[in-house]
Every structure is written in structure tokens, then in C-alpha cells.
Coordinates of C-alpha atoms in Angstrom, one line a residue:
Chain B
X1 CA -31.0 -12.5 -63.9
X2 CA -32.5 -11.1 -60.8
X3 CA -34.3 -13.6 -59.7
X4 CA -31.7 -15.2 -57.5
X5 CA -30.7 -13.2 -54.9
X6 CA -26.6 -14.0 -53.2
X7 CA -24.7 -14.5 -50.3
X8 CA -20.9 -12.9 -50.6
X9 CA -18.1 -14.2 -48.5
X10 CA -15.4 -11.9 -48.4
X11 CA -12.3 -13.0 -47.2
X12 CA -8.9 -14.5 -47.5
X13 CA -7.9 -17.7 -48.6
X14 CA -9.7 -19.5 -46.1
X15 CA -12.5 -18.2 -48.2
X16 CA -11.1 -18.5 -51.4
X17 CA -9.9 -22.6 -50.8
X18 CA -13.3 -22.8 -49.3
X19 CA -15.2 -24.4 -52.2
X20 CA -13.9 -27.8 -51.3
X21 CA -15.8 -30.8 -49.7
X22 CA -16.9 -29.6 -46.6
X23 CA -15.4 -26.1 -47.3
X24 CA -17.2 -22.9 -46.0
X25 CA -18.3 -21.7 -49.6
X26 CA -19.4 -25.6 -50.1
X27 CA -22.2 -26.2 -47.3
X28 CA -23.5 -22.7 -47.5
X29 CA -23.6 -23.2 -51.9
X30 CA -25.5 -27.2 -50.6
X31 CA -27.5 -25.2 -48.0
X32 CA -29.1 -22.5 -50.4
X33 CA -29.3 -24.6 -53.2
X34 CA -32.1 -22.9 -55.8
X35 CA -32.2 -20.1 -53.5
X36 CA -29.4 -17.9 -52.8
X37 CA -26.2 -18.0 -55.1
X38 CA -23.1 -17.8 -52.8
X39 CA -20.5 -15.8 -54.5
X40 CA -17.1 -16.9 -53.2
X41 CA -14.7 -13.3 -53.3
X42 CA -12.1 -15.1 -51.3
X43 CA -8.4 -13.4 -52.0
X44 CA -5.6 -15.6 -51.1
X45 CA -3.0 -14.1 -48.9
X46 CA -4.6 -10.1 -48.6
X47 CA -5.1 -8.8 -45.7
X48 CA -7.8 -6.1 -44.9
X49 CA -5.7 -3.1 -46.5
X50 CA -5.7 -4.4 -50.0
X51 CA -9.4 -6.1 -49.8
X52 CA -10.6 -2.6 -49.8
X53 CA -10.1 -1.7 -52.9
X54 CA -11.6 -5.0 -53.8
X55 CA -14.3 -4.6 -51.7
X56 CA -15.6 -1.1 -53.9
X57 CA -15.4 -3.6 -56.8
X58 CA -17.6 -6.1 -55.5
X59 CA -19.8 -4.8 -53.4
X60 CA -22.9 -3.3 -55.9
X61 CA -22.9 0.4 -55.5
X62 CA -26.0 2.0 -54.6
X63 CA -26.7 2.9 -58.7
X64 CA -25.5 -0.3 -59.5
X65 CA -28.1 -2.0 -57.3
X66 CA -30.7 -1.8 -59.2
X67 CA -29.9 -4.5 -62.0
X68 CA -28.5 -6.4 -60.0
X69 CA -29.5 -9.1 -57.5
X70 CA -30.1 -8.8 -53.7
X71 CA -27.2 -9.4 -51.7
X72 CA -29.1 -10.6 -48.5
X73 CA -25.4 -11.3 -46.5
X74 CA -22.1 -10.0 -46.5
X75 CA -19.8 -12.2 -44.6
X76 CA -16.1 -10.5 -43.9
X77 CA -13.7 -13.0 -42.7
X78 CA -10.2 -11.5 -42.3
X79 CA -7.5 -11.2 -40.1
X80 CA -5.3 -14.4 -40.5
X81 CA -2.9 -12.3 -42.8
X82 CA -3.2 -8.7 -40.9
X83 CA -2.0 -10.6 -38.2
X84 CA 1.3 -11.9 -39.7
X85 CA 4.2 -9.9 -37.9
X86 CA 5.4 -6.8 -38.3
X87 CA 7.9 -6.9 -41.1
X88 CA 5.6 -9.3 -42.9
X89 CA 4.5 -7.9 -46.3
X90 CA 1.0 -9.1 -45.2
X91 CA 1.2 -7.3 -41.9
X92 CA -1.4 -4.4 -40.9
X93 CA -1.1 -3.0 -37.4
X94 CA -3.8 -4.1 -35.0
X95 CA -5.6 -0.3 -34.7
X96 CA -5.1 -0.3 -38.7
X97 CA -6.9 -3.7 -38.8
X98 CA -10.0 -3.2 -37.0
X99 CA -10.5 0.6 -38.6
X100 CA -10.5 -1.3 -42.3
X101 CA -13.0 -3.9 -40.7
X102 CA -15.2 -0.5 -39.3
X103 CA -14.3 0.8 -43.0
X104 CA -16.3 -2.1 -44.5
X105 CA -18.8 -2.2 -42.4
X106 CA -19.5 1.8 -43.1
X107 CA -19.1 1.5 -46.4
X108 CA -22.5 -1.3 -45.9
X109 CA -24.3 0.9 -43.5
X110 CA -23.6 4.4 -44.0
X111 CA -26.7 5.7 -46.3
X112 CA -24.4 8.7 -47.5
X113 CA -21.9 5.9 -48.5
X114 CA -21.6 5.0 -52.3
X115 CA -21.7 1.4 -51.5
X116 CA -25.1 1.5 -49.0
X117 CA -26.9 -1.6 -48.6
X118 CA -30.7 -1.2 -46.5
X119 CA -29.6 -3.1 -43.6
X120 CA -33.5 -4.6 -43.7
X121 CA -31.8 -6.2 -47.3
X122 CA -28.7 -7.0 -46.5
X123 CA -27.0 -8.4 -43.1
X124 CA -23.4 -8.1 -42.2
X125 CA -21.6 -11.0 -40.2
X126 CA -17.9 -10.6 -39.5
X127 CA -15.9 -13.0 -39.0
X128 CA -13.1 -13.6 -36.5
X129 CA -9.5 -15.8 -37.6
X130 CA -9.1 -18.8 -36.7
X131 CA -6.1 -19.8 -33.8
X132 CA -3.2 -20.6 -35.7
X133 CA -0.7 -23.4 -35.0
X134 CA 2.9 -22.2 -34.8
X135 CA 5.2 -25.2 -35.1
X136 CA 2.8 -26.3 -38.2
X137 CA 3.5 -23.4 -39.5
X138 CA 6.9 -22.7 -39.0
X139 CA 7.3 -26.1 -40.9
X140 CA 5.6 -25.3 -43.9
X141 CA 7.8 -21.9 -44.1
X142 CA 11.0 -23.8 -43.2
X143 CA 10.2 -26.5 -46.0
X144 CA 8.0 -25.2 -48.7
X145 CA 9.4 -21.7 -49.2
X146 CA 13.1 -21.4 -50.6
X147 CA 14.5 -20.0 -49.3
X148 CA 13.3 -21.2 -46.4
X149 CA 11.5 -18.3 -44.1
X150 CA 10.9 -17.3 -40.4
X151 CA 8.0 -17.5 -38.4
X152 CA 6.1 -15.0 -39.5
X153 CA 2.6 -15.1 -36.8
X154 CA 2.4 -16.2 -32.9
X155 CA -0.4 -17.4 -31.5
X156 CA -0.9 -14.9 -28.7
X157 CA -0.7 -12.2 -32.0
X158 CA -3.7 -13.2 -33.6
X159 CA -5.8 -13.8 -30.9
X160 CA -5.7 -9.9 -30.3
X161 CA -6.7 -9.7 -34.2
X162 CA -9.9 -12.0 -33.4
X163 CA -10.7 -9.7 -30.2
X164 CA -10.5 -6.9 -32.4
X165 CA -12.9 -8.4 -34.5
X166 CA -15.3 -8.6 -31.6
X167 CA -14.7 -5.3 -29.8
X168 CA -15.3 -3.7 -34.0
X169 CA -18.9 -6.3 -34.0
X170 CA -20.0 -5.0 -30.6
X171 CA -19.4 -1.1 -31.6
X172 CA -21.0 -1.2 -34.7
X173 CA -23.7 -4.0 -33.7
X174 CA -22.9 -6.5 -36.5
X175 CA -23.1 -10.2 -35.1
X176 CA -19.7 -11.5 -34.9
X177 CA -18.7 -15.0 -35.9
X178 CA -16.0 -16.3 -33.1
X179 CA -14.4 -19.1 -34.8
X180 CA -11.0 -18.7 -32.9
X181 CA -13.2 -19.5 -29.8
X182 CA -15.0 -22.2 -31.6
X183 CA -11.9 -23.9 -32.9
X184 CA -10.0 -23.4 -30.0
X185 CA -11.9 -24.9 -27.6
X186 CA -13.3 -27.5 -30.1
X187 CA -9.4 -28.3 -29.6
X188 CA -9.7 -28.3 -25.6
X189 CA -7.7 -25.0 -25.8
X190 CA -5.1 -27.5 -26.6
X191 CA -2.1 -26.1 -28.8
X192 CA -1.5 -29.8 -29.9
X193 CA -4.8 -30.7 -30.8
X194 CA -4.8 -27.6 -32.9
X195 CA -4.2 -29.5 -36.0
X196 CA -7.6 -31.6 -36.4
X197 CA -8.8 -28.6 -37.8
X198 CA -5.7 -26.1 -39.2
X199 CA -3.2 -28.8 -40.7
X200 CA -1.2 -26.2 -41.7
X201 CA -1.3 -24.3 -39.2
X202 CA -3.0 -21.6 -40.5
X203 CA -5.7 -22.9 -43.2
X204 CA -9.1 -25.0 -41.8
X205 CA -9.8 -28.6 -42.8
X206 CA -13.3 -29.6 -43.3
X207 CA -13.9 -30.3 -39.5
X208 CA -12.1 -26.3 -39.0
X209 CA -15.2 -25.1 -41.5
X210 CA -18.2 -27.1 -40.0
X211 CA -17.2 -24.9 -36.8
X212 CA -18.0 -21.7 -39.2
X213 CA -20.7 -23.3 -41.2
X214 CA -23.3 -24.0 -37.6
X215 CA -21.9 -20.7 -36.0
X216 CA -23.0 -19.0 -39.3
X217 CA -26.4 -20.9 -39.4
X218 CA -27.1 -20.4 -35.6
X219 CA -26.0 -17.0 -36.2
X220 CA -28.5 -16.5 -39.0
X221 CA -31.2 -18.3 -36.9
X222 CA -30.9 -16.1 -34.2
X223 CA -30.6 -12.6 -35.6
X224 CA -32.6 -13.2 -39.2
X225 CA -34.9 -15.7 -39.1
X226 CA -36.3 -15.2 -42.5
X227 CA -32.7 -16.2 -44.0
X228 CA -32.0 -19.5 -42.7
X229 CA -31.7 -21.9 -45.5
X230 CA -34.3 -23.9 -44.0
X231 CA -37.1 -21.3 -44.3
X232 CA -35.9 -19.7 -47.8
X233 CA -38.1 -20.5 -50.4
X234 CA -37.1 -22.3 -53.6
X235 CA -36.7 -19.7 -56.4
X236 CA -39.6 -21.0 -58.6
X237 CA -41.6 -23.5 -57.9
X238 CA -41.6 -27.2 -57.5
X239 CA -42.8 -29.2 -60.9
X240 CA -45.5 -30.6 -59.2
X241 CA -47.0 -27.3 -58.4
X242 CA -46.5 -25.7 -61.9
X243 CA -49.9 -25.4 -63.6
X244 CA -49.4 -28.0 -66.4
X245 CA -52.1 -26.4 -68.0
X246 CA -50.9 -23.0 -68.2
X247 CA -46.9 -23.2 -67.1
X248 CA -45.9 -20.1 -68.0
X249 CA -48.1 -18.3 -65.4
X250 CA -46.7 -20.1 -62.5
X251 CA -43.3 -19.8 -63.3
X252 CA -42.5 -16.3 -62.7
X253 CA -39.9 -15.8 -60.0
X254 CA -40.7 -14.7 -56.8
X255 CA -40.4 -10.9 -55.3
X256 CA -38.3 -10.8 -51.9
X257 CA -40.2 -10.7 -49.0
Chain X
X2 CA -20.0 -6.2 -59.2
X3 CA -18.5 -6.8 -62.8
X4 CA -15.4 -7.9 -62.1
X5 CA -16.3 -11.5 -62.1
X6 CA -17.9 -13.3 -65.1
X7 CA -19.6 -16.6 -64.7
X8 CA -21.0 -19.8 -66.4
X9 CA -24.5 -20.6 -66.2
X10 CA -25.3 -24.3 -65.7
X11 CA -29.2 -24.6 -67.0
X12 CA -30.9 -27.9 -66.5
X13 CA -33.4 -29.9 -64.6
X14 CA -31.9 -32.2 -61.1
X15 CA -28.7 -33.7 -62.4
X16 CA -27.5 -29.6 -62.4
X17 CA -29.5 -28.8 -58.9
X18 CA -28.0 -31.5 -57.4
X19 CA -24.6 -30.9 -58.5
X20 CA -23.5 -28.9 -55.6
X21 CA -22.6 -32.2 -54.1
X22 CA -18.5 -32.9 -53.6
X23 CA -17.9 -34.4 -56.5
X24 CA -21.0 -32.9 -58.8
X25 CA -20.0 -31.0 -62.0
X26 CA -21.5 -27.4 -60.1
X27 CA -18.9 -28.2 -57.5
X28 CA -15.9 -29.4 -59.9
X29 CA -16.3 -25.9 -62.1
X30 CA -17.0 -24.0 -59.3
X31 CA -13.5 -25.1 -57.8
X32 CA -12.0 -25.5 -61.1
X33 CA -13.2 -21.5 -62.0
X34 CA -12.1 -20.5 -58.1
X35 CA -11.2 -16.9 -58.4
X36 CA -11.2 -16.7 -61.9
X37 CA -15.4 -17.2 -63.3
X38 CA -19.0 -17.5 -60.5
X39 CA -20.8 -21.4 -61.9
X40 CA -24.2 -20.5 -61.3
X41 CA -26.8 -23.4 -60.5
X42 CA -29.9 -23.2 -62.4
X43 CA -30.6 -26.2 -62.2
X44 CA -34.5 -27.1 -61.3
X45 CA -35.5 -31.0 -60.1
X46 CA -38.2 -32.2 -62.2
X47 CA -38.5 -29.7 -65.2
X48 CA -38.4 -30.5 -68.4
X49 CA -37.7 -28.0 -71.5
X50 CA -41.4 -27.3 -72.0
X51 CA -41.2 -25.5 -68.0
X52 CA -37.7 -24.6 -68.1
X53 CA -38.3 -22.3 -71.1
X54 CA -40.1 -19.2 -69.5
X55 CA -36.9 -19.9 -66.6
X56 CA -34.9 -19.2 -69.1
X57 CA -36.0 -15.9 -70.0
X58 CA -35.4 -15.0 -66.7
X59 CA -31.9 -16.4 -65.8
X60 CA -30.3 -15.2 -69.0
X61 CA -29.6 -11.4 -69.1
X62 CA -31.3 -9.7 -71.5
X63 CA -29.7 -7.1 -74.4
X64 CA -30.2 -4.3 -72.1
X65 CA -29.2 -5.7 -68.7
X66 CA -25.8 -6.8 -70.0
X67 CA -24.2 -3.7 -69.6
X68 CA -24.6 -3.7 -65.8
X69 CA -24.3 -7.3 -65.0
X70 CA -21.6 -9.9 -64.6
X71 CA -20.3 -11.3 -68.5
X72 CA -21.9 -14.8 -68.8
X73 CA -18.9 -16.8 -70.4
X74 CA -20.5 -20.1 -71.2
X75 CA -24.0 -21.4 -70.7
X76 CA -24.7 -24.9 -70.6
X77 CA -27.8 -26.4 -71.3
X78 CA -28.6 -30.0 -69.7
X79 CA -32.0 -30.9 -70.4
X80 CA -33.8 -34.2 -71.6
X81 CA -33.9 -36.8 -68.5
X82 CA -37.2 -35.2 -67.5
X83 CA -38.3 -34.5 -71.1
X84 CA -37.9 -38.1 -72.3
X85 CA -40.4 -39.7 -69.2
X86 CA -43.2 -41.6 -71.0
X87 CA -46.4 -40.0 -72.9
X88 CA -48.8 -40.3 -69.7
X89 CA -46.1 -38.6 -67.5
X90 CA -46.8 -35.1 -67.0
X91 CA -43.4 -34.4 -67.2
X92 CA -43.1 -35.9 -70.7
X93 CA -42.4 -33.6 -73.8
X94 CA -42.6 -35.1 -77.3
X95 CA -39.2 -35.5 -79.1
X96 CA -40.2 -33.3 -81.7
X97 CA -41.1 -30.4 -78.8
X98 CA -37.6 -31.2 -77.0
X99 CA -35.6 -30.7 -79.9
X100 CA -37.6 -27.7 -81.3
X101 CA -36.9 -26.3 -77.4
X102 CA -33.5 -27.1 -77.3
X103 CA -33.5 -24.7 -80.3
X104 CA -35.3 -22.1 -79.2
X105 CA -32.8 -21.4 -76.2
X106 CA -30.3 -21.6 -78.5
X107 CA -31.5 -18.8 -80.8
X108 CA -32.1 -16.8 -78.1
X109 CA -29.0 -16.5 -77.2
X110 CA -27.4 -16.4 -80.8
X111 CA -29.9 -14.7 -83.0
X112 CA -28.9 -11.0 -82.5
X113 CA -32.4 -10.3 -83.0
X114 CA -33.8 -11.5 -79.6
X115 CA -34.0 -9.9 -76.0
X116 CA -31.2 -12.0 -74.9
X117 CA -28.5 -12.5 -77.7
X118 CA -25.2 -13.0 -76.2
X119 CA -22.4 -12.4 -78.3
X120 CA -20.9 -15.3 -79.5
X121 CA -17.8 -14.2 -79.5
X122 CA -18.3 -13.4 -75.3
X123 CA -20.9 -16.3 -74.5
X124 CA -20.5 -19.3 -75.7
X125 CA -22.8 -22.2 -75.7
X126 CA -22.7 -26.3 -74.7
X127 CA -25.8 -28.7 -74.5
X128 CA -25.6 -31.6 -72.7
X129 CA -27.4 -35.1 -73.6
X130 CA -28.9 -36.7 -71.1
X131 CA -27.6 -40.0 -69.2
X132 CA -28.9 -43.7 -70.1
X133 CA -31.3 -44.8 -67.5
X134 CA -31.1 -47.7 -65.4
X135 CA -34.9 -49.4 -65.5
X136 CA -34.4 -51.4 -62.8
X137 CA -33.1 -48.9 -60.3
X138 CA -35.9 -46.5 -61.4
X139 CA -38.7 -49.3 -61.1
X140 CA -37.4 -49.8 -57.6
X141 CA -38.1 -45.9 -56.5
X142 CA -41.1 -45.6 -57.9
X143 CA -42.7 -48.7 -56.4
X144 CA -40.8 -48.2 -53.0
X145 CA -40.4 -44.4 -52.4
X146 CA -43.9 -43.5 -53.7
X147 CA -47.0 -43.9 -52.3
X148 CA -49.1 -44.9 -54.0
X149 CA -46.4 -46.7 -56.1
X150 CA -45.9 -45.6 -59.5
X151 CA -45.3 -47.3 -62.6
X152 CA -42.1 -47.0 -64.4
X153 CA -42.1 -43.9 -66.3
X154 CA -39.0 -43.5 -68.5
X155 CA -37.4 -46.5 -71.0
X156 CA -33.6 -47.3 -71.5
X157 CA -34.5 -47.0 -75.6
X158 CA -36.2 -43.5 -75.1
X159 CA -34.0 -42.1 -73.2
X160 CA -31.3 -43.0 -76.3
X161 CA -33.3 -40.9 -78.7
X162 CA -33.5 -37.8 -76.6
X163 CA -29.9 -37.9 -76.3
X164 CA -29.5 -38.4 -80.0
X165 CA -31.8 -35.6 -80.5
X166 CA -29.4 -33.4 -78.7
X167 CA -26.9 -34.4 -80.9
X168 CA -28.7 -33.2 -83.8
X169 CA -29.4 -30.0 -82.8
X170 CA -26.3 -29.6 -81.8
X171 CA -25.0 -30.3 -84.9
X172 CA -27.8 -28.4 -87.2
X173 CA -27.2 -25.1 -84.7
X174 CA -23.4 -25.6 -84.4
X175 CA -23.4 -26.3 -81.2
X176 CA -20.7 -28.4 -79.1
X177 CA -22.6 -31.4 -77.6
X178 CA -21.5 -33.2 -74.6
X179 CA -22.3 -36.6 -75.2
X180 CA -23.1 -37.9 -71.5
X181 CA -25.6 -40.9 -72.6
X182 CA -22.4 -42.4 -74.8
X183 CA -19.8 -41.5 -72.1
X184 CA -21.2 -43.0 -69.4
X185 CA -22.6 -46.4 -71.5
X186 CA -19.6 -46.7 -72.9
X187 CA -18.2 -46.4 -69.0
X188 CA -20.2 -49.0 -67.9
X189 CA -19.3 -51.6 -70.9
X190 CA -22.5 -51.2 -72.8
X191 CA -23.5 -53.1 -69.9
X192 CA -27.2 -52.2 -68.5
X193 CA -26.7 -54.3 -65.1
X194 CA -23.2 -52.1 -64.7
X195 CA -24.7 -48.3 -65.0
X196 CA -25.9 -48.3 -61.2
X197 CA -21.6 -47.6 -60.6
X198 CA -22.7 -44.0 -62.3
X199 CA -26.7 -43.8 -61.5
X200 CA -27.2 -45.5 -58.1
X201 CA -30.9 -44.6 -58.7
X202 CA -31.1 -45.3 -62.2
X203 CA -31.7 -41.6 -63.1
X204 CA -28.8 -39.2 -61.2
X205 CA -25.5 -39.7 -61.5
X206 CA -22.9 -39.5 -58.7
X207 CA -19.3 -38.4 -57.9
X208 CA -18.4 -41.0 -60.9
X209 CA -20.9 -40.0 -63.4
X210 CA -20.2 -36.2 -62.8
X211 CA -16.4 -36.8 -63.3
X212 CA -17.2 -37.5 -67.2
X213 CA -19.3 -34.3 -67.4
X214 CA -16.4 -32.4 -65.9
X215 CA -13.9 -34.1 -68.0
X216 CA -16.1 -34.0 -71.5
X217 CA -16.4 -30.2 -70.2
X218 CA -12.9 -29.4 -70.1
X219 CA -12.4 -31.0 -73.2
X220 CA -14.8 -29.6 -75.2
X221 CA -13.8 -26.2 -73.6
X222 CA -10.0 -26.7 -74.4
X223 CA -10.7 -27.9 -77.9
X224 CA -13.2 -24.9 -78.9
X225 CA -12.3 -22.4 -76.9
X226 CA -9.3 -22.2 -75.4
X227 CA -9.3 -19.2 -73.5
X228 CA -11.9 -20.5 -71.7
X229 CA -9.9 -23.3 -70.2
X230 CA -9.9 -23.2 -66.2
X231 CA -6.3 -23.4 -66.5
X232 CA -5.9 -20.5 -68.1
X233 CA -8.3 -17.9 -67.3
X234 CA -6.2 -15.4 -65.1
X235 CA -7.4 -15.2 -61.4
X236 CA -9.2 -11.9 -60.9
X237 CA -7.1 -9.2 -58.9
X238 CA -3.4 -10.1 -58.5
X239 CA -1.8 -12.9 -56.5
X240 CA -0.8 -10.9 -53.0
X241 CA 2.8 -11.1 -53.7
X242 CA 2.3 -8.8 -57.1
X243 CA 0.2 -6.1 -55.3
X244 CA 2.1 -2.8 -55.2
X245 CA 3.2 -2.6 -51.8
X246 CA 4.0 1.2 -51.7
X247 CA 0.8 1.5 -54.1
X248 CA -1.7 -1.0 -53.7
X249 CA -4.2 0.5 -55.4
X250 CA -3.3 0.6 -58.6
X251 CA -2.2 -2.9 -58.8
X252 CA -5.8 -4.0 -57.7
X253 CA -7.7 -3.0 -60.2
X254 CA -10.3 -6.0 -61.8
X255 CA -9.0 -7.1 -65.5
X256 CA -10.7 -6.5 -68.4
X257 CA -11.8 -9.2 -70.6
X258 CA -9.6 -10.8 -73.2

């Protein structure tokens, strides 16, 4: 069971919606085919101060590690619901926000923490919201919900969510993933253009996720070489190489490097 | 680590490959969002003579059960590879297919071996393979090859490793999805009309899949119900049922049923 190490993307439900065509969860699941599983612990609607809880559950604790396979990456992708108002149920105040972010990170890094990963193992990307679209988004709340609600984000709001992202990435050196950049000026920092990639608003289409899908392979590129799908080798080996004569020797799964 | 249980899809390139939009990885995978991991193990090329000593290694054993993941449902899709011509490296008699078909059953069911799963926790599905498509199959091996290759697999063969399935299946008690009957029947019992489901003759596409998927869910609904994507809960509460005032004690993983 150990022979196929993982990839976990831990987020909201832009991670949890994220296993259809073109989604995130998708093209990374395509990209590491036979050689990474990608485990998809995306929680619709939680913002970062109920994912930790979640986050002791499904991140393998240091005794736990042993049994289990590798987690080479841990991608963290919150910050669309933090940023929801104050008065919003989903609401977490910005300093609050990027301290749960620093919490998970810690919680990865710190060798005295329960939940310690060797950072030679596993790698950390976090991941910043997307821009929202207001107008999109007031009509889904104004036509979907009865009854019908108030805006509940801005714009300007969760951009200071996605540069708290960053300024958390810089201070604990974890690569950050700007995909409200990315998608923002993939729309020509255009509010109206918005919508080729957030329909509603708020959630990315499949030309939204192919923004976070290169960032995430440039980003592996650049920092860990030895993880990009490309270069990953095939757990086991392909039939033409097994030794027909005596299979069951070359068909033992391969160590990590 | 625990909290999520999976389904283990076993079987040669028709399961690799299934990570493609519309493949039966990426239908359960969505189907099972936030509620069960669909694990690929599926390996191009191998046949059940290879994919045995893989076996032992992707299915937990007795004693690593306790710290891993529940494995809800394995399903075993074998036999495209297996039925390629005597000559064909890949070939396994139909005797040695069925007897292998067999063995992985047992291991998983006969409480006596390193990885029994509980029946009542794991269940079990095999899969038959497709029909073939001659043509389509002639036309890749003389054209994608070099040096061009001789057809290597037979419409008529084909059948009988499918009906082998059947029988053990039916001699072990296990439910047998029968994927060489869906799809001929799909295609008329018509040979020139199974290219709509195997463009190449061998690997199905978005149309082919959809039976698996469907025969899946069927089989799944009729013999275990509890199993059904429908109604397997979603692990961790929907965001509106946390415990605002006490979110930790609403977000604990379920147990299983």
C-alpha cells in the first residue's frame, strides 16, 4: 500500500469541485498518473478556522507516518470563504486568517509538532484565492438562496486575503501560488472579463484552474525538480521491461529517491 | 489519515488511462467526491500473470489495516492484455487467467491470507474485458509500430476471456461486470459499429466508460447499498452544520457504518 506515494490539496470548494474536466484535482490526478495518488481534501464552504481541525485528521502524524505513504506535497488553498464579510458565518478576520495559514504550515515544519513532515519529503505550496466577481455573485445570492441574501465579499476584501497569503509564504519561505494575480490579469485586470474564468463569481471554470495547474507545475519546476510529473518515475515498471522470465523480481515497487 | 476510505480500481490500461474526463477513475472519483479516495492501479500492458505480485503490494495486508485508509470496494479489470494470442508475451492461457482471477479473489476473502479484507468492509467486483475491434487493432500495430506487428488479439478470444470472468465470478460469488456484453450489445452486435466505444479497437473512450460507470453503480446499488455514491455521507459536515460557537466538536471524521 505504500508503494504510491500522494499529493494532498487542501482546500475549499474550489478544491473539492475540482475533480471535474479540466479541474485542479483533474490535471494534477492525469499529470501523475501511476505515480503519485492526488488525494482531493477539498471542504466546501470552510474557511481556515474549521479546516484545522480537519487538517490534524488528514495530515499523517509523525507515528502514523510510518504505514503510510509519502506525502511529497501539501497544497493549502484557502481564503475565498475567510474573506466573506464580517457578519458572514464563513468570515475570519484577516490577522486570524493568515495566523491559521502560519498554523498549518507549523504544524508541517515544526519537528516538535505532532504532525511534522521532513521538509526534504514533503513540500508545502500555499495557495492564494482567486479575485472574485461581485455582481456574479450578488446574483447567485439574490436568486439561488431564499431567502434571497446580501452581498456577502468585495473585491478589494479579498485581495488583502491573497496578499496575506503572500506576506504568510515569504515569512515562512513556502512558495506561494498567486492565482488572484494570475487570473486577474489573465482577465486584463478587467472586472468584466472576470467571468471567463469565475462564472459565479467566486468558483473557477476549467480556463480559472489551468491558471493553477502551470503556476503549480512551474512552481514545482522551479523549487523541486525531482517532483515534476515529467521526471517522476512510473511506480513499477513498464511491461516491456518486466523480466518475462522471472516477473516477480522486477516487479517490486520502487524506494523514494 | 483514516478518515477517508477508498476503492481500489486494479487492472491493466483501460484503469490507467481512466483518469481521462469521462473515464470510469474520473466518474467515481467525482461520483465518491468527499465521501471515498478511487485509487488508480491501473498498469498499461499487464496481464494477470504480472499484475499478481502488484497486487500484493497495493492491497493492505492483515496487519497494515489497522493504520491505513478502509478499502470499500476493489475492482479487478483484467483480461484485454491476458487474452493477446499464444506468441504474444503478454498472453496468459485461459486456464492461468481464470485460476489468477481466483487467486486475487481468495486473497482478499480467505481469512487465512496476509490480505483478507473483511467481507463485510471490502467488497469485491471483476470486470470482463471489452470485445475487440480487429480492424482498428490491425491498423496500430502495422502503422504505430515499427517494425509493424502482426495482429495479436482475436474478436472470438477475447469472448472467452470475458466469459471466463463470468465464471469465476459466479464459482467465487463474485459480482461480474459484464463490459464485453454491454458494450456489443451497445454497438448492435455489430463489429464494424464498436470503433463508437474503442476508437483503437482495444480502449474504450468517454462512451465505453459510461457503461462501466453505469454497470458500476448498478451493481453497487443492487448488492450493496450502502455503498451507493448517493448515499455514502460526505466526510466532515456541510459548513452550514459546523458548530459555530464549537466547531470542534462538530468536525470530527465519522465512523464507518
Amino acid at each position: 500500500m505504500a508503494s504510491v506515494d500522494n499529493i494532498i490539496l487542501f482546500g475549499d470548494s474550489i478544491t473539492e469541485v475540482s475533480w471535474q474536466a479540466g479541474g485542479l484535482g483533474f490535471l494534477l490526478a492525469d499529470a501523475y498518473r501511476r505515480k503519485l495518488d492526488v488525494l482531493n481534501r477539498g471542504f466546501g464552504g470552510y474557511n481556515t478556522e474549521w479546516a484545522l481541525p480537519i487538517f490534524e485528521q488528514v495530515i499523517p502524524k509523525k507515528d502514523e507516518q510510518a504505514h503510510l505513504p509519502t506525502t511529497r506535497l501539501v497544497v493549502i488553498w484557502f481564503g475565498a470563504n475567510d474573506a466573506a464579510l464580517p457578519g458572514s458565518p464563513q468570515h475570519v478576520p484577516l490577522e486570524r486568517y493568515k495566523a491559521n495559514l502560519a498554523t498549518m504550515v507549523s504544524m508541517l515544519r515544526d519537528p516538535s509538532s505532532e504532525w511534522y513532515h521532513a521538509p526534504e519529503r514533503t513540500k508545502i505550496l500555499l495557495v492564494t484565492p482567486p479575485p472574485i466577481e461581485e455582481k456574479a455573485i450578488a446574483h447567485v445570492l439574490a436568486t439561488v438562496f431564499n431567502p434571497p441574501q446580501p452581498l456577502d465579499r468585495q473585491f478589494d476584501n479579498t485581495k488583502l486575503y491573497a496578499e496575506a497569503v503572500k506576506a504568510v509564504g515569504a515569512e515562512h519561505d513556502v512558495p506561494v501560488i498567486d492565482m488572484w494575480s494570475a487570473i486577474w490579469d489573465a482577465a486584463g485586470q478587467n472586472v468584466e472579463a472576470l467571468g471567463q474564468f469565475l462564472p459565479d463569481g467566486l468558483h473557477l471554470n476549467a480556463a480559472g484552474y489551468k491558471h493553477a495547474f502551470d503556476l503549480i507545475v512551474d512552481a514545482i519546476a522551479k523549487n523541486w525538480p525531482e517532483l515534476k510529473h515529467s521526471d517522476v518515475k512510473q511506480v513499477y515498471p513498464h511491461w516491456s521491461n518486466i523480466d518475462k522470465a522471472n516477473p516477480r523480481l522486477s516487479l517490486r515497487a520502487q524506494k523514494l529517491p
